[in-house]
PDB file of C-alpha atoms in Angstrom:
ATOM      1  CA  MET I   1      40.601 -39.194  -7.406  1.00  0.00           C
ATOM      2  CA  LEU I   2      36.807 -39.396  -6.902  1.00  0.00           C
ATOM      3  CA  LYS I   3      37.390 -40.872  -3.444  1.00  0.00           C
ATOM      4  CA  ASP I   4      39.467 -37.824  -2.447  1.00  0.00           C
ATOM      5  CA  ILE I   5      36.814 -35.449  -3.779  1.00  0.00           C
ATOM      6  CA  LEU I   6      34.046 -37.219  -1.827  1.00  0.00           C
ATOM      7  CA  PHE I   7      36.184 -37.215   1.317  1.00  0.00           C
ATOM      8  CA  ILE I   8      36.770 -33.449   1.098  1.00  0.00           C
ATOM      9  CA  ALA I   9      33.104 -32.762   0.257  1.00  0.00           C
ATOM     10  CA  GLY I  10      31.903 -34.924   3.159  1.00  0.00           C
ATOM     11  CA  LYS I  11      34.218 -33.247   5.674  1.00  0.00           C
ATOM     12  CA  ASP I  12      33.194 -29.800   4.411  1.00  0.00           C
ATOM     13  CA  MET I  13      29.483 -30.678   4.639  1.00  0.00           C
ATOM     14  CA  ARG I  14      29.811 -32.023   8.198  1.00  0.00           C
ATOM     15  CA  HIS I  15      31.731 -28.919   9.245  1.00  0.00           C
ATOM     16  CA  MET I  16      29.155 -26.538   7.704  1.00  0.00           C
ATOM     17  CA  LEU I  17      26.103 -28.377   9.086  1.00  0.00           C
ATOM     18  CA  GLY I  18      27.705 -28.420  12.526  1.00  0.00           C
ATOM     19  CA  ALA I  19      27.390 -24.623  12.725  1.00  0.00           C
ATOM     20  CA  LYS I  20      24.002 -23.374  13.927  1.00  0.00           C
ATOM     21  CA  GLU I  21      24.270 -20.252  11.761  1.00  0.00           C
ATOM     22  CA  THR I  22      24.427 -22.390   8.620  1.00  0.00           C
ATOM     23  CA  LEU I  23      21.297 -24.324   9.633  1.00  0.00           C
ATOM     24  CA  LEU I  24      19.491 -21.025  10.262  1.00  0.00           C
ATOM     25  CA  TRP I  25      20.446 -19.434   6.916  1.00  0.00           C
ATOM     26  CA  VAL I  26      20.026 -22.575   4.805  1.00  0.00           C
ATOM     27  CA  PHE I  27      16.777 -24.010   6.195  1.00  0.00           C
ATOM     28  CA  VAL I  28      14.905 -21.385   8.255  1.00  0.00           C
ATOM     29  CA  MET I  29      15.534 -18.001   6.615  1.00  0.00           C
ATOM     30  CA  PRO I  30      14.542 -19.048   3.054  1.00  0.00           C
ATOM     31  CA  VAL I  31      11.087 -20.025   4.361  1.00  0.00           C
ATOM     32  CA  VAL I  32      10.797 -16.633   6.091  1.00  0.00           C
ATOM     33  CA  PHE I  33      11.850 -14.894   2.856  1.00  0.00           C
ATOM     34  CA  PHE I  34       9.358 -16.997   0.837  1.00  0.00           C
ATOM     35  CA  PHE I  35       6.545 -15.829   3.093  1.00  0.00           C
ATOM     36  CA  PHE I  36       7.606 -12.176   3.379  1.00  0.00           C
ATOM     37  CA  ILE I  37       8.453 -11.469  -0.270  1.00  0.00           C
ATOM     38  CA  GLY I  38       5.638 -13.645  -1.625  1.00  0.00           C
ATOM     39  CA  THR I  39       3.084 -11.838   0.539  1.00  0.00           C
ATOM     40  CA  ILE I  40       4.401  -8.363  -0.273  1.00  0.00           C
ATOM     41  CA  THR I  41       4.575  -8.865  -4.049  1.00  0.00           C
ATOM     42  CA  GLY I  42       1.327 -10.840  -4.248  1.00  0.00           C
ATOM     43  CA  GLY I  43      -0.696  -7.624  -4.591  1.00  0.00           C
ATOM     44  CA  PHE I  44       0.992  -6.796  -7.888  1.00  0.00           C
ATOM     45  CA  ALA I  45      -0.653  -9.672  -9.729  1.00  0.00           C
ATOM     46  CA  PRO I  46      -2.432  -8.673 -12.952  1.00  0.00           C
ATOM     47  CA  GLY I  47      -5.644 -10.381 -11.868  1.00  0.00           C
ATOM     48  CA  THR I  48      -6.070  -7.963  -8.984  1.00  0.00           C
ATOM     49  CA  ALA I  49      -5.810  -4.842 -11.156  1.00  0.00           C
ATOM     50  CA  ARG I  50      -8.987  -2.924 -11.898  1.00  0.00           C
ATOM     51  CA  ALA I  51      -9.761  -0.240 -14.415  1.00  0.00           C
ATOM     52  CA  PRO I  52      -8.387   3.136 -13.327  1.00  0.00           C
ATOM     53  CA  ARG I  53     -11.112   5.556 -12.293  1.00  0.00           C
ATOM     54  CA  VAL I  54     -11.108   8.962 -13.946  1.00  0.00           C
ATOM     55  CA  ALA I  55     -13.258  11.780 -12.589  1.00  0.00           C
ATOM     56  CA  LEU I  56     -14.954  13.742 -15.356  1.00  0.00           C
ATOM     57  CA  GLN I  57     -15.894  17.366 -14.920  1.00  0.00           C
ATOM     58  CA  ALA I  58     -17.751  18.609 -17.968  1.00  0.00           C
ATOM     59  CA  GLY I  59     -19.214  22.017 -18.496  1.00  0.00           C
ATOM     60  CA  GLU I  60     -22.844  22.445 -19.465  1.00  0.00           C
ATOM     61  CA  ASN I  61     -24.073  21.404 -22.906  1.00  0.00           C
ATOM     62  CA  GLY I  62     -21.382  18.791 -23.449  1.00  0.00           C
ATOM     63  CA  GLY I  63     -23.473  17.286 -26.225  1.00  0.00           C
ATOM     64  CA  PHE I  64     -23.157  13.984 -28.041  1.00  0.00           C
ATOM     65  CA  LEU I  65     -19.395  14.361 -28.554  1.00  0.00           C
ATOM     66  CA  LEU I  66     -18.884  14.229 -24.796  1.00  0.00           C
ATOM     67  CA  ASP I  67     -20.806  10.931 -24.655  1.00  0.00           C
ATOM     68  CA  HIS I  68     -18.753   9.649 -27.591  1.00  0.00           C
ATOM     69  CA  LEU I  69     -15.519  10.627 -25.815  1.00  0.00           C
ATOM     70  CA  VAL I  70     -16.642   8.796 -22.674  1.00  0.00           C
ATOM     71  CA  LYS I  71     -17.391   5.710 -24.768  1.00  0.00           C
ATOM     72  CA  ARG I  72     -13.907   5.832 -26.347  1.00  0.00           C
ATOM     73  CA  LEU I  73     -12.308   6.245 -22.915  1.00  0.00           C
ATOM     74  CA  GLU I  74     -14.184   3.208 -21.614  1.00  0.00           C
ATOM     75  CA  GLU I  75     -12.918   1.231 -24.622  1.00  0.00           C
ATOM     76  CA  GLN I  76      -9.413   2.079 -23.365  1.00  0.00           C
ATOM     77  CA  ASP I  77     -10.266   0.440 -19.989  1.00  0.00           C
ATOM     78  CA  PHE I  78     -10.952   3.606 -18.020  1.00  0.00           C
ATOM     79  CA  GLU I  79     -13.836   3.798 -15.569  1.00  0.00           C
ATOM     80  CA  ILE I  80     -15.365   7.246 -16.004  1.00  0.00           C
ATOM     81  CA  VAL I  81     -17.005   8.827 -12.950  1.00  0.00           C
ATOM     82  CA  ARG I  82     -19.088  11.931 -13.622  1.00  0.00           C
ATOM     83  CA  THR I  83     -18.818  14.203 -10.611  1.00  0.00           C
ATOM     84  CA  ASP I  84     -21.378  16.712  -9.371  1.00  0.00           C
ATOM     85  CA  SER I  85     -19.164  19.033  -7.336  1.00  0.00           C
ATOM     86  CA  VAL I  86     -15.631  20.373  -7.334  1.00  0.00           C
ATOM     87  CA  GLU I  87     -14.978  18.723  -3.945  1.00  0.00           C
ATOM     88  CA  GLN I  88     -15.976  15.311  -5.292  1.00  0.00           C
ATOM     89  CA  PHE I  89     -13.936  15.921  -8.460  1.00  0.00           C
ATOM     90  CA  MET I  90     -10.788  16.768  -6.484  1.00  0.00           C
ATOM     91  CA  GLN I  91     -10.968  13.520  -4.483  1.00  0.00           C
ATOM     92  CA  TYR I  92      -9.819  11.490  -7.502  1.00  0.00           C
ATOM     93  CA  SER I  93      -6.178  11.082  -8.470  1.00  0.00           C
ATOM     94  CA  ARG I  94      -7.052  11.121 -12.204  1.00  0.00           C
ATOM     95  CA  ARG I  95      -9.133  14.077 -13.381  1.00  0.00           C
ATOM     96  CA  LEU I  96     -10.415  15.014 -16.822  1.00  0.00           C
ATOM     97  CA  THR I  97     -11.936  18.429 -17.563  1.00  0.00           C
ATOM     98  CA  VAL I  98     -14.000  19.032 -20.702  1.00  0.00           C
ATOM     99  CA  PRO I  99     -15.000  22.631 -21.531  1.00  0.00           C
ATOM    100  CA  THR I 100     -18.539  24.011 -21.620  1.00  0.00           C
ATOM    101  CA  GLY I 101     -20.346  23.609 -24.945  1.00  0.00           C
ATOM    102  CA  PHE I 102     -17.871  20.959 -26.070  1.00  0.00           C
ATOM    103  CA  THR I 103     -19.849  19.591 -29.034  1.00  0.00           C
ATOM    104  CA  ASP I 104     -20.969  22.998 -30.338  1.00  0.00           C
ATOM    105  CA  SER I 105     -17.440  24.350 -30.052  1.00  0.00           C
ATOM    106  CA  VAL I 106     -15.883  21.466 -31.977  1.00  0.00           C
ATOM    107  CA  LEU I 107     -18.544  21.433 -34.704  1.00  0.00           C
ATOM    108  CA  THR I 108     -18.126  25.170 -35.334  1.00  0.00           C
ATOM    109  CA  GLY I 109     -14.367  24.736 -35.691  1.00  0.00           C
ATOM    110  CA  THR I 110     -13.388  26.445 -32.442  1.00  0.00           C
ATOM    111  CA  PRO I 111     -10.520  24.604 -30.737  1.00  0.00           C
ATOM    112  CA  ALA I 112     -11.547  22.853 -27.536  1.00  0.00           C
ATOM    113  CA  THR I 113      -8.908  21.910 -24.979  1.00  0.00           C
ATOM    114  CA  ILE I 114      -9.402  18.862 -22.761  1.00  0.00           C
ATOM    115  CA  TYR I 115      -7.360  18.947 -19.552  1.00  0.00           C
ATOM    116  CA  TYR I 116      -6.046  15.837 -17.808  1.00  0.00           C
ATOM    117  CA  ALA I 117      -4.400  15.859 -14.391  1.00  0.00           C
ATOM    118  CA  ALA I 118      -3.057  12.826 -12.553  1.00  0.00           C
ATOM    119  CA  SER I 119      -1.011  12.237  -9.433  1.00  0.00           C
ATOM    120  CA  SER I 120       0.480   9.021 -10.825  1.00  0.00           C
ATOM    121  CA  ASP I 121       3.767   9.227 -12.649  1.00  0.00           C
ATOM    122  CA  GLY I 122       6.280   6.755 -13.980  1.00  0.00           C
ATOM    123  CA  MET I 123       5.307   3.871 -16.236  1.00  0.00           C
ATOM    124  CA  ARG I 124       1.716   3.620 -14.994  1.00  0.00           C
ATOM    125  CA  GLY I 125       1.153   7.347 -15.511  1.00  0.00           C
ATOM    126  CA  ASN I 126       2.672   7.209 -18.993  1.00  0.00           C
ATOM    127  CA  TYR I 127       0.476   4.226 -19.887  1.00  0.00           C
ATOM    128  CA  ASP I 128      -2.651   6.072 -18.723  1.00  0.00           C
ATOM    129  CA  GLN I 129      -1.671   9.160 -20.694  1.00  0.00           C
ATOM    130  CA  ILE I 130      -1.083   7.160 -23.892  1.00  0.00           C
ATOM    131  CA  ARG I 131      -4.487   5.470 -23.605  1.00  0.00           C
ATOM    132  CA  LEU I 132      -6.173   8.788 -22.879  1.00  0.00           C
ATOM    133  CA  GLN I 133      -4.551  10.418 -25.907  1.00  0.00           C
ATOM    134  CA  ARG I 134      -5.532   7.435 -28.024  1.00  0.00           C
ATOM    135  CA  ALA I 135      -9.181   7.867 -27.017  1.00  0.00           C
ATOM    136  CA  VAL I 136      -9.111  11.607 -27.828  1.00  0.00           C
ATOM    137  CA  TYR I 137      -7.391  11.037 -31.189  1.00  0.00           C
ATOM    138  CA  THR I 138      -9.923   8.315 -32.007  1.00  0.00           C
ATOM    139  CA  VAL I 139     -12.746  10.820 -31.433  1.00  0.00           C
ATOM    140  CA  LEU I 140     -10.935  13.263 -33.711  1.00  0.00           C
ATOM    141  CA  ALA I 141     -10.541  10.568 -36.389  1.00  0.00           C
ATOM    142  CA  ASP I 142     -14.227   9.678 -36.035  1.00  0.00           C
ATOM    143  CA  LEU I 143     -15.128  13.333 -36.591  1.00  0.00           C
ATOM    144  CA  ILE I 144     -12.989  13.502 -39.710  1.00  0.00           C
ATOM    145  CA  VAL I 145     -14.521  10.335 -41.183  1.00  0.00           C
ATOM    146  CA  THR I 146     -18.134  11.255 -40.405  1.00  0.00           C
ATOM    147  CA  GLY I 147     -17.589  14.823 -41.615  1.00  0.00           C
ATOM    148  CA  GLU I 148     -16.853  13.587 -45.132  1.00  0.00           C
ATOM    149  CA  ASP I 149     -20.455  12.589 -45.914  1.00  0.00           C
ATOM    150  CA  GLU I 150     -22.933  14.679 -47.913  1.00  0.00           C
ATOM    151  CA  SER I 151     -23.914  17.029 -45.082  1.00  0.00           C
ATOM    152  CA  GLY I 152     -20.321  17.683 -44.064  1.00  0.00           C
ATOM    153  CA  THR I 153     -21.329  17.862 -40.396  1.00  0.00           C
ATOM    154  CA  PRO I 154     -20.782  14.924 -38.026  1.00  0.00           C
ATOM    155  CA  THR I 155     -23.939  13.738 -36.271  1.00  0.00           C
ATOM    156  CA  GLU I 156     -24.645  11.464 -33.346  1.00  0.00           C
ATOM    157  CA  ALA I 157     -26.213   8.883 -35.688  1.00  0.00           C
ATOM    158  CA  ALA I 158     -23.168   8.947 -37.989  1.00  0.00           C
ATOM    159  CA  LEU I 159     -20.812   8.400 -35.020  1.00  0.00           C
ATOM    160  CA  SER I 160     -22.944   5.497 -33.760  1.00  0.00           C
ATOM    161  CA  ALA I 161     -22.966   3.927 -37.221  1.00  0.00           C
ATOM    162  CA  LEU I 162     -19.201   4.328 -37.499  1.00  0.00           C
ATOM    163  CA  THR I 163     -18.638   2.779 -34.079  1.00  0.00           C
ATOM    164  CA  SER I 164     -20.784  -0.253 -34.920  1.00  0.00           C
ATOM    165  CA  MET I 165     -19.020  -0.917 -38.244  1.00  0.00           C
ATOM    166  CA  PRO I 166     -16.691  -3.928 -38.311  1.00  0.00           C
ATOM    167  CA  ARG I 167     -13.029  -2.969 -38.402  1.00  0.00           C
ATOM    168  CA  ALA I 168     -11.231  -3.577 -41.688  1.00  0.00           C
ATOM    169  CA  VAL I 169      -7.892  -4.040 -39.917  1.00  0.00           C
ATOM    170  CA  THR I 170      -7.509  -5.799 -36.595  1.00  0.00           C
ATOM    171  CA  LEU I 171      -4.476  -6.640 -34.503  1.00  0.00           C
ATOM    172  CA  ASP I 172      -4.150 -10.091 -32.946  1.00  0.00           C
ATOM    173  CA  VAL I 173      -1.785  -9.990 -29.961  1.00  0.00           C
ATOM    174  CA  LYS I 174      -0.361 -13.222 -28.512  1.00  0.00           C
ATOM    175  CA  PRO I 175       2.483 -13.945 -26.092  1.00  0.00           C
ATOM    176  CA  ALA I 176       5.772 -14.906 -27.744  1.00  0.00           C
ATOM    177  CA  GLY I 177       6.311 -17.794 -25.308  1.00  0.00           C
ATOM    178  CA  GLU I 178       4.281 -20.138 -23.168  1.00  0.00           C
ATOM    179  CA  ARG I 179       3.889 -17.873 -20.132  1.00  0.00           C
ATOM    180  CA  LYS I 180       0.786 -15.736 -20.351  1.00  0.00           C
ATOM    181  CA  HIS I 181       1.476 -13.512 -17.335  1.00  0.00           C
ATOM    182  CA  ILE I 182       4.422 -12.218 -15.343  1.00  0.00           C
ATOM    183  CA  PRO I 183       4.929 -14.311 -12.188  1.00  0.00           C
ATOM    184  CA  THR I 184       4.295 -12.432  -8.948  1.00  0.00           C
ATOM    185  CA  GLY I 185       3.810 -13.275  -5.301  1.00  0.00           C
ATOM    186  CA  PHE I 186       4.813 -16.789  -4.248  1.00  0.00           C
ATOM    187  CA  GLU I 187       5.021 -17.871  -7.889  1.00  0.00           C
ATOM    188  CA  GLN I 188       8.014 -15.544  -8.275  1.00  0.00           C
ATOM    189  CA  ALA I 189       9.427 -15.447  -4.725  1.00  0.00           C
ATOM    190  CA  ILE I 190       9.971 -19.173  -4.121  1.00  0.00           C
ATOM    191  CA  PRO I 191      11.911 -20.021  -7.299  1.00  0.00           C
ATOM    192  CA  GLY I 192      13.741 -16.687  -7.159  1.00  0.00           C
ATOM    193  CA  ILE I 193      14.952 -17.163  -3.583  1.00  0.00           C
ATOM    194  CA  MET I 194      15.825 -20.822  -4.192  1.00  0.00           C
ATOM    195  CA  VAL I 195      18.093 -19.775  -7.047  1.00  0.00           C
TER     196      VAL I 195
END
């Protein structure tokens, strides 16, 4: 029985390898696909990513709360670029506008609206928006905590002291398996095409 199977397999293999098209698709084209797909997807590697740049346009008298907001945004891996003109501000795909007299407005209890505009959408845009909202809500939480002291008014010193305090609860994030990053480029293309 095994002899018959080997005979059929051998004949089939000789017939297939006798066709030039088979040699092209089995031995040449996979190497071309390795190169093409590996090169194209190589730019998506996590190591090449940099912090997204956000242009900041703040009105006059932003105060210490504006600096605190910038610090919280940088903790969320944003690179904040303070712009001098509207033309420079509009050149960025991510733009954040903070109203004039931001600190004074917030401390007197007047609502202050921060505007965010971005040209990116999809998962990356959603991720940026979540991190931006987290930074803003962290500033709000900081104001609530520092406003509960004797004076009842948050100060720059109180915010700095709160920021430097060690966190009572921390989150330790680790991968569930051995792989620490998603394979991209040739690391993904070669095994994927071989399969």
